[in-house]
Short mmCIF file of C-alpha atoms and ligand atoms in Angstrom, two decimals:
data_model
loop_
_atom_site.label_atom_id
_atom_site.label_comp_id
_atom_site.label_asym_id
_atom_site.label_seq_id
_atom_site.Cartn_x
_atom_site.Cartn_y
_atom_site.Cartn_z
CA UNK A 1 -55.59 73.07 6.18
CA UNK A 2 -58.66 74.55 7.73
CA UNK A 3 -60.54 71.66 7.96
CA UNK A 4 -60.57 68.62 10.20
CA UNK A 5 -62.82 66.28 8.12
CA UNK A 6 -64.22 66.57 4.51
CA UNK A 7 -67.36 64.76 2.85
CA UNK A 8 -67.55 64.91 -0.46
CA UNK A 9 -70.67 62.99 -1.95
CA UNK A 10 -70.56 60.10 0.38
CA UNK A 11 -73.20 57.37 -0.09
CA UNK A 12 -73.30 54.18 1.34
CA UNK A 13 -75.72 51.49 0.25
CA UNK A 14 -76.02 48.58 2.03
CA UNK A 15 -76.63 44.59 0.40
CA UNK A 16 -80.15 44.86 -0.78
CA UNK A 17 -82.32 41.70 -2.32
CA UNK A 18 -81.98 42.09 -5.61
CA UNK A 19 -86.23 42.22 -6.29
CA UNK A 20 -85.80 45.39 -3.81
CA UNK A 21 -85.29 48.59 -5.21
CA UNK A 22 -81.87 49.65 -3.26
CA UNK A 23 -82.11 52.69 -0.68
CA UNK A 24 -79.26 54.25 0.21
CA UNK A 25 -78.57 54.41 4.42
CA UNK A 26 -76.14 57.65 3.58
CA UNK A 27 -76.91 59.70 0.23
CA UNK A 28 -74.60 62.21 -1.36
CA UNK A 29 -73.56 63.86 1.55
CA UNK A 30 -71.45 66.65 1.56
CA UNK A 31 -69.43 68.29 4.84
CA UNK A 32 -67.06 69.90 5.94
CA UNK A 33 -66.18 70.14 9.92
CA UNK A 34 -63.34 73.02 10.81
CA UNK A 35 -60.75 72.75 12.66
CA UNK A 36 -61.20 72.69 16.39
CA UNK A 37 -65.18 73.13 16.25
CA UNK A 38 -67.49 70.88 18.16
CA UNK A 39 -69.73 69.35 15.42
CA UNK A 40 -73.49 67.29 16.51
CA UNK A 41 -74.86 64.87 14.05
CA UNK A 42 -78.58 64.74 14.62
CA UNK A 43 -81.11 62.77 12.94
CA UNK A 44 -83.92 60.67 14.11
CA UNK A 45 -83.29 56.62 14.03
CA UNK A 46 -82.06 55.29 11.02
CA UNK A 47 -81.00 58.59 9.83
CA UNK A 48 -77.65 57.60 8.63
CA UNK A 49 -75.39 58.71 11.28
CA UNK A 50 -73.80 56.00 12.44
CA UNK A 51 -72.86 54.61 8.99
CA UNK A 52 -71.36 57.97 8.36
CA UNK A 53 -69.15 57.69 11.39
CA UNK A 54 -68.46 54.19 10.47
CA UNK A 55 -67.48 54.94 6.94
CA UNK A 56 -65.20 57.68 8.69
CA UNK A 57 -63.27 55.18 10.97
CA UNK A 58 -63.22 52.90 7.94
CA UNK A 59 -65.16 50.08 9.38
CA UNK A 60 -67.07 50.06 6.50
CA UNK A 61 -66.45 50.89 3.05
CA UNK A 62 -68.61 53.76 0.72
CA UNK A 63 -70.39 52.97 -2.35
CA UNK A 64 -69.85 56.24 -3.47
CA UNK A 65 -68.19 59.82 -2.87
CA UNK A 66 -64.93 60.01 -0.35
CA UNK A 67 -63.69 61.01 3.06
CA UNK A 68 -61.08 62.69 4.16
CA UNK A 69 -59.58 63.28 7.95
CA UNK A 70 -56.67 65.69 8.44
CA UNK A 71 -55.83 65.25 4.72
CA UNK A 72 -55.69 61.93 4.96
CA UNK A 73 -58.36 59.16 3.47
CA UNK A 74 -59.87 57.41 6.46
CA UNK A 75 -57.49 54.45 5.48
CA UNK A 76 -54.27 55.61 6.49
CA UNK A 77 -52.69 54.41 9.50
CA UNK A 78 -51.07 57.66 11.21
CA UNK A 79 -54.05 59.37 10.92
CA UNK A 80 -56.32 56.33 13.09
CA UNK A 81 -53.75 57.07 15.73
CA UNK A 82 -54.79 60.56 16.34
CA UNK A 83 -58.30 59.82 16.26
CA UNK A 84 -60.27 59.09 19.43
CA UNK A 85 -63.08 56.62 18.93
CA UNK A 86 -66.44 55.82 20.72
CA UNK A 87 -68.24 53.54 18.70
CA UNK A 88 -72.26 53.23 19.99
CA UNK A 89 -72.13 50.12 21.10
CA UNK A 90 -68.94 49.33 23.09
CA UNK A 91 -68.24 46.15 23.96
CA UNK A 92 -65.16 44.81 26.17
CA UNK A 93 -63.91 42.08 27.50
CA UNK A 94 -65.57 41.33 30.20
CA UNK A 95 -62.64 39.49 32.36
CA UNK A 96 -60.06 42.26 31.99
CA UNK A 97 -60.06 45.03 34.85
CA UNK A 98 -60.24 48.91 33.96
CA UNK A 99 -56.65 49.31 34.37
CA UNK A 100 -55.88 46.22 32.12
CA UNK A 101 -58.59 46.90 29.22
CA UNK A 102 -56.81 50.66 29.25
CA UNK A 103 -53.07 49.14 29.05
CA UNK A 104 -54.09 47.48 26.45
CA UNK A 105 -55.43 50.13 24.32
CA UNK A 106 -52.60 52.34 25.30
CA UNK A 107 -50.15 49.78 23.56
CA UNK A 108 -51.95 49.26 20.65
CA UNK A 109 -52.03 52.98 20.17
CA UNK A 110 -48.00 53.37 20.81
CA UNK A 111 -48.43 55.03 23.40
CA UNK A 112 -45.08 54.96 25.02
CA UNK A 113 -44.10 52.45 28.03
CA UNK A 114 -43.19 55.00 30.30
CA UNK A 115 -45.88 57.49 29.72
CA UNK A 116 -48.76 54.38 30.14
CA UNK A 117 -49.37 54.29 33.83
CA UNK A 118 -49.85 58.16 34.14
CA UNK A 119 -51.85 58.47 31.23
CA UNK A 120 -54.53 55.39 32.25
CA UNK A 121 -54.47 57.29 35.47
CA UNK A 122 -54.86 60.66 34.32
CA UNK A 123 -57.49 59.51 31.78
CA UNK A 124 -59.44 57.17 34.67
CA UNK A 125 -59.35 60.48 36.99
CA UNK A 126 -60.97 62.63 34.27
CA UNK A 127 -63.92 59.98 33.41
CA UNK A 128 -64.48 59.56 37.53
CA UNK A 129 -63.13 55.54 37.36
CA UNK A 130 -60.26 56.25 39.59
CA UNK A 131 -61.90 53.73 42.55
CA UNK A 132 -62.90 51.22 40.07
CA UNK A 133 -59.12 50.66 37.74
CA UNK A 134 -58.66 47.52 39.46
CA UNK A 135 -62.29 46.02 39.19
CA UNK A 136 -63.73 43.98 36.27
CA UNK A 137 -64.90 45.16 33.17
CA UNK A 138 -67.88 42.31 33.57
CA UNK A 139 -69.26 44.07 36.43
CA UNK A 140 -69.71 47.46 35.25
CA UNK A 141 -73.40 49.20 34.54
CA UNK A 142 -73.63 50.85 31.29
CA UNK A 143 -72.99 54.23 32.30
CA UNK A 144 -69.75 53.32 33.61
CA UNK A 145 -68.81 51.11 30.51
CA UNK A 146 -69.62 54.21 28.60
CA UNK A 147 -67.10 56.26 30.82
CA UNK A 148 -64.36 53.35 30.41
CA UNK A 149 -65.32 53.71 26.73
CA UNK A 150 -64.68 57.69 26.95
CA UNK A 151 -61.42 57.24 28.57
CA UNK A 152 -60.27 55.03 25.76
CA UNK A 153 -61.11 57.33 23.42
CA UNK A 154 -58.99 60.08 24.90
CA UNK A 155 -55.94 57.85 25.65
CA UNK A 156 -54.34 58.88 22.94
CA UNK A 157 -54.53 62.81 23.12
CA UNK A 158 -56.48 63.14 20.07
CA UNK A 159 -56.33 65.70 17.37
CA UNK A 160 -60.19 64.59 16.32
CA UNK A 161 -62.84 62.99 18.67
CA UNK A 162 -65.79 61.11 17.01
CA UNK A 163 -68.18 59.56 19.60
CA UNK A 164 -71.29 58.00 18.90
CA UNK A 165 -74.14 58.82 21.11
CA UNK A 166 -71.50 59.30 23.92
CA UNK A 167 -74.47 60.30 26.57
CA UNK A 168 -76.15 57.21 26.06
CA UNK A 169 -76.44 55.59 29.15
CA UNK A 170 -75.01 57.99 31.68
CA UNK A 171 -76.95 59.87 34.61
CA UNK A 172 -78.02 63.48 34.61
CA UNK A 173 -74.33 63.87 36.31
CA UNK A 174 -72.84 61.65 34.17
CA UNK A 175 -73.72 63.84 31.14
CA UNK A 176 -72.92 67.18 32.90
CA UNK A 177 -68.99 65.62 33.91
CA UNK A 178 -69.14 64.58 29.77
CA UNK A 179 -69.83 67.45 28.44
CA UNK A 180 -66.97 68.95 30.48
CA UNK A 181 -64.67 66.72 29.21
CA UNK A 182 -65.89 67.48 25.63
CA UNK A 183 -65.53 71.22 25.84
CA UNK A 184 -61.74 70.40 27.65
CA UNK A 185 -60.83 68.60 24.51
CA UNK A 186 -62.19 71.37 22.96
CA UNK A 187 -60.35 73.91 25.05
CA UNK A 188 -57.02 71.30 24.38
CA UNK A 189 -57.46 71.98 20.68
CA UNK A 190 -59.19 68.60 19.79
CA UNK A 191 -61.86 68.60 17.34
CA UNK A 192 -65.26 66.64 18.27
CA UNK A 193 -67.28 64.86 15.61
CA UNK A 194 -70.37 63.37 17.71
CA UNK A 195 -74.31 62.34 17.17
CA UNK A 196 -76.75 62.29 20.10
CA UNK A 197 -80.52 62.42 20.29
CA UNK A 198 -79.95 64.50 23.47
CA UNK A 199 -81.26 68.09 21.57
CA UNK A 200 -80.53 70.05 25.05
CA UNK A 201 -77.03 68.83 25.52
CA UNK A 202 -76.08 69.36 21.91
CA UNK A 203 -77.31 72.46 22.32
CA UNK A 204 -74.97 73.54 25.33
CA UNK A 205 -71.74 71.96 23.64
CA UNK A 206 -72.03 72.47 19.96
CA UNK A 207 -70.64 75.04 17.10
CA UNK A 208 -72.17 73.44 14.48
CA UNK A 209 -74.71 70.94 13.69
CA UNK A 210 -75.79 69.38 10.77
CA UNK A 211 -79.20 67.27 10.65
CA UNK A 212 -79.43 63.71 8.75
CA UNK A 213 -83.02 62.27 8.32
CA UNK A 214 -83.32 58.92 5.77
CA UNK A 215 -80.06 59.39 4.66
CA UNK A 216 -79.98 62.70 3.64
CA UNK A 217 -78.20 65.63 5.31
CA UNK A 218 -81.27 68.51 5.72
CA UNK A 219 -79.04 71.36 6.73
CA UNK A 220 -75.13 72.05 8.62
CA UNK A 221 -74.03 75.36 9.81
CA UNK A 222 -73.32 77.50 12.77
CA UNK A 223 -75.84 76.80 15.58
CA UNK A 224 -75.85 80.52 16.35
CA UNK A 225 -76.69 80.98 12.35
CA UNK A 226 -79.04 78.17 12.11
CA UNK A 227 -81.22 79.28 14.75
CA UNK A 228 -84.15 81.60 13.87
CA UNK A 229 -84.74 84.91 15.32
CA UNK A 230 -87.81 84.50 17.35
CA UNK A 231 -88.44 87.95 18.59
CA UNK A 232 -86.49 90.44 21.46
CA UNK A 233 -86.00 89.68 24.91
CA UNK A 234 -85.40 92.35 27.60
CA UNK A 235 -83.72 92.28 30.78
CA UNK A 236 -85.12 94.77 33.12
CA UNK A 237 -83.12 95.69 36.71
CA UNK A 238 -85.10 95.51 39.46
CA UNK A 239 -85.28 99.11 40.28
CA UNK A 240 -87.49 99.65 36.95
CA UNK A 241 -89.95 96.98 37.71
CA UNK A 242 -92.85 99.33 37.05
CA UNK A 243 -91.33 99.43 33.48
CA UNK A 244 -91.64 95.94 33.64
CA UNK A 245 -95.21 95.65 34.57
CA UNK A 246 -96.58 97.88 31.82
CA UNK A 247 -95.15 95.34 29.33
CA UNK A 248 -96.19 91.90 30.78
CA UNK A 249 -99.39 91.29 29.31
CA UNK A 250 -97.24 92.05 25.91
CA UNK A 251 -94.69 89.50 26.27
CA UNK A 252 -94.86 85.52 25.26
CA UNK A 253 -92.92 84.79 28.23
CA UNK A 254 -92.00 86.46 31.49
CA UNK A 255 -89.36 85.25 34.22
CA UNK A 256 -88.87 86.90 37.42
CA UNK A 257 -84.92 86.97 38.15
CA UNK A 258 -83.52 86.39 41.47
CA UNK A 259 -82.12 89.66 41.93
CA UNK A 260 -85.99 91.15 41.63
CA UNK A 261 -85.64 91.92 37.68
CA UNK A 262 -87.48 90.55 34.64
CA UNK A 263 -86.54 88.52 31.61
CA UNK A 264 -89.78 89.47 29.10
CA UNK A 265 -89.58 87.48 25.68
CA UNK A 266 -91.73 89.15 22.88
CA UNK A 267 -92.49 87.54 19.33
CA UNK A 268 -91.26 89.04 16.06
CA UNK A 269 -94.07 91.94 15.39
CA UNK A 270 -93.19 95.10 13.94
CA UNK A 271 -95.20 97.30 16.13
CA UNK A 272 -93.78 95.39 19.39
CA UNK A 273 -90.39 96.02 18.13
CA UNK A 274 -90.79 100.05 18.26
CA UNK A 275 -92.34 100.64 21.36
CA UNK A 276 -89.62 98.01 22.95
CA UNK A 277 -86.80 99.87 20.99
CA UNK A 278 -88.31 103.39 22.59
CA UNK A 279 -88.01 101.80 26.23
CA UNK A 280 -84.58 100.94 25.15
CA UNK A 281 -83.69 104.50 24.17
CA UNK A 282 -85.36 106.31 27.03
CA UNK A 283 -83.84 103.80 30.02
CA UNK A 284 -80.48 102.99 28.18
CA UNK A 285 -78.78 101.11 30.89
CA UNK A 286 -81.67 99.63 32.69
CA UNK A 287 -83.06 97.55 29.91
CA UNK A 288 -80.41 95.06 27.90
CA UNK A 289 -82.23 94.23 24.78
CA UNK A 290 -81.26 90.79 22.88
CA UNK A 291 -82.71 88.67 20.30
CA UNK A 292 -84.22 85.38 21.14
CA UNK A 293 -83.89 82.70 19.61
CA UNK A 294 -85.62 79.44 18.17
CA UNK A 295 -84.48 76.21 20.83
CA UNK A 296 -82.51 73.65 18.77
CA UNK A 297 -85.09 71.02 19.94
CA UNK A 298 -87.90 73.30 17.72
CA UNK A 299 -85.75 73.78 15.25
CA UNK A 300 -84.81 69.98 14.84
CA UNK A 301 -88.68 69.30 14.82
CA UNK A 302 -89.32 72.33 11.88
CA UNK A 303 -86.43 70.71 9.88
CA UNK A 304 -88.02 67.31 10.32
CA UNK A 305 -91.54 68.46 9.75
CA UNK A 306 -90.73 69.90 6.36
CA UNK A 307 -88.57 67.28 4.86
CA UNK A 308 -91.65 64.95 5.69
CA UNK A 309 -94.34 67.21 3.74
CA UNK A 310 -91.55 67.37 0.80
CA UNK A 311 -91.05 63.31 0.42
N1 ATP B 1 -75.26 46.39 8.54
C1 ATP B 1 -76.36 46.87 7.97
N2 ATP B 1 -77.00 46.16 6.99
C2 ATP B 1 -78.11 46.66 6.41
N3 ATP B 1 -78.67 47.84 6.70
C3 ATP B 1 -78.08 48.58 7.67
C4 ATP B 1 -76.90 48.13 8.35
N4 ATP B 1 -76.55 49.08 9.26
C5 ATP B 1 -77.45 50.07 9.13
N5 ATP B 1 -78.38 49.76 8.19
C6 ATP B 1 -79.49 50.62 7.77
O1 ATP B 1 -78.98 51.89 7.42
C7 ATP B 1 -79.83 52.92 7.86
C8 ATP B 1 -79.03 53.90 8.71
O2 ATP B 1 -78.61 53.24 9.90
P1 ATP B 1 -77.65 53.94 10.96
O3 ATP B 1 -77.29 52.91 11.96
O4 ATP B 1 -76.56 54.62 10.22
O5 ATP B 1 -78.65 55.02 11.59
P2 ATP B 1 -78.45 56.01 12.85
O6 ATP B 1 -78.74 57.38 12.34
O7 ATP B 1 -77.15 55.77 13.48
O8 ATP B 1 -79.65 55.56 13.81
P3 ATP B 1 -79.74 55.52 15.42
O9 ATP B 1 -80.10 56.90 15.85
O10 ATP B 1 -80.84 54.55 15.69
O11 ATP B 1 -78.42 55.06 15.97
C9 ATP B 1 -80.99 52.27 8.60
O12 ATP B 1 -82.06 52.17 7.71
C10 ATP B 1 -80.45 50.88 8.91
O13 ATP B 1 -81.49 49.94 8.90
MG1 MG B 2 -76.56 55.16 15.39
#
């Protein structure tokens, strides 16, 4: 099996008055995630993505299409045990402590009795909770309910991950020490199924995206293959800075390095392209030459923008 999750013509409409005509939250969407990739749902509000997850942790059921996770409909039992789950809005009980809250999920996911205390431990020191396993739930901001949250949904040593908006709420540090974690799991061989509005950070993290917007899924692939070619960017060393200055009235953007080089970004034009490729031939090691390419946070916004002018 080479992938972890499969989507075959999912839609999901949700009760509608019957003098409405119905729209469907999720429509006909079709995906599959690979094994051991690191896959963002993005979409703007309302796009659909947390009724996908739902309908893939079978909180909810489809109207149409199917689901599948490891092989397995979304249904079966084994399979829920070796998923770890964030949902977007946790919620706990207030009363119970870190340490309790985290025994409890341990048992209900078998984990067994003498593995429990090193695991809440082990999975408290990875979220940075370690000082607060004996205080109450009820007392806890949102970024750190969101960390208890991520340490519930690890418990288990997942084979899939699926976390909704799992930077929601934490601090610039918060999100750094998150990402880490992800890309561990990663690392661990755990797959990651997650949405986020947080472009940048998907950006860092991700393998593959796909884009949802009213429902319907605009485009999935390979960031690296999603992402348009923009132009060339050079890296000059700092001994051939005179190089450097012939070309930087040429270049969209310019960045002096630390070490005294230059990072010079030129748009796609033919004529551009030669003269850099010519500087490339005649200085060989002096000038690294790669492409640049389009941010995902453009990208998301082209993807958006055209699906609007098409509706
Ligand atoms: N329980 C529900 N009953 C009726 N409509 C719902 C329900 N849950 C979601 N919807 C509708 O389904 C659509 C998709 O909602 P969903 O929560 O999946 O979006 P989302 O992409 O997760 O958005 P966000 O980024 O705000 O979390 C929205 O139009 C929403 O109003
Ligand atoms: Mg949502």
């Amino acid at each position: 099996m080479e992938n972890v999750i499969e989507i075959k013509n999912l839609t999901k409409y949700y009760g509608s008055f019957f003098w409405k005509k119905p729209v469907p939250a999720l429509h006909d969407l079709t995906l599959d995630i690979p094994i051991g990739a690191v896959f963002g749902f993005l979409g703007p509000n309302g796009a659909g993505k947390t009724t996908t997850i739902k309908l893939l942790m079978d909180l909810i059921k489809p109207s149409g299409g199917e689901a599948s996770i490891l092989g397995y409909p979304p249904d079966n039992v084994e399979i829920k045990k070796q998923i770890g789950f964030l949902p977007d809005e946790p919620v706990f009980s207030s009363y119970l402590s870190a340490n309790e809250f985290l025994d409890i999920c341990a048992r209900l996911l078998g984990v067994p009795s003498r593995e429990r205390k090193g695991r809440i431990a082990e999975v408290l020191s990875i979220v940075k909770m370690t000082k607060h396993a004996k205080a109450k739930l009820g007392g806890f901001s949102r970024g750190m309910v969101q960390r208890i949250g991520i340490a519930q949904a690890i418990l288990n040593r997942p084979r899939l991950l699926i976390l909704d908006e799992p930077l929601v709420g934490l601090d610039p540090h918060g999100r750094q020490e998150l990402k880490d974690i992800i890309l561990h799991q990663k690392a661990g061989g755990t797959s990651v199924f997650f949405c986020s509005h947080i472009l940048s950070d998907v950006e860092k993290i991700c393998d593959s995206l796909g884009i949802l917007y009213e429902g319907n899924l605009l485009c999935a692939g390979n960031l690296d293959e999603l992402l348009q070619d923009t132009g060339v960017r050079l890296h000059i060393k700092p001994e051939h800075d005179k190089i450097a200055k012939t070309l930087l009235s040429e270049a969209s953007e310019t960045v002096k390095l630390p070490d005294g080089g230059w990072e010079l970004t030129f748009l796609n034009n033919k004529e551009v392209k030669q003269t850099l490729l010519g500087i490339k031939e005649q200085y060989k090691d002096a000038v690294i030459m790669i492409p640049a390419k389009e941010n995902l946070e453009k990208f998301f916004f082209r993807k958006i923008a055209d699906a609007t002018r098409t509706n």
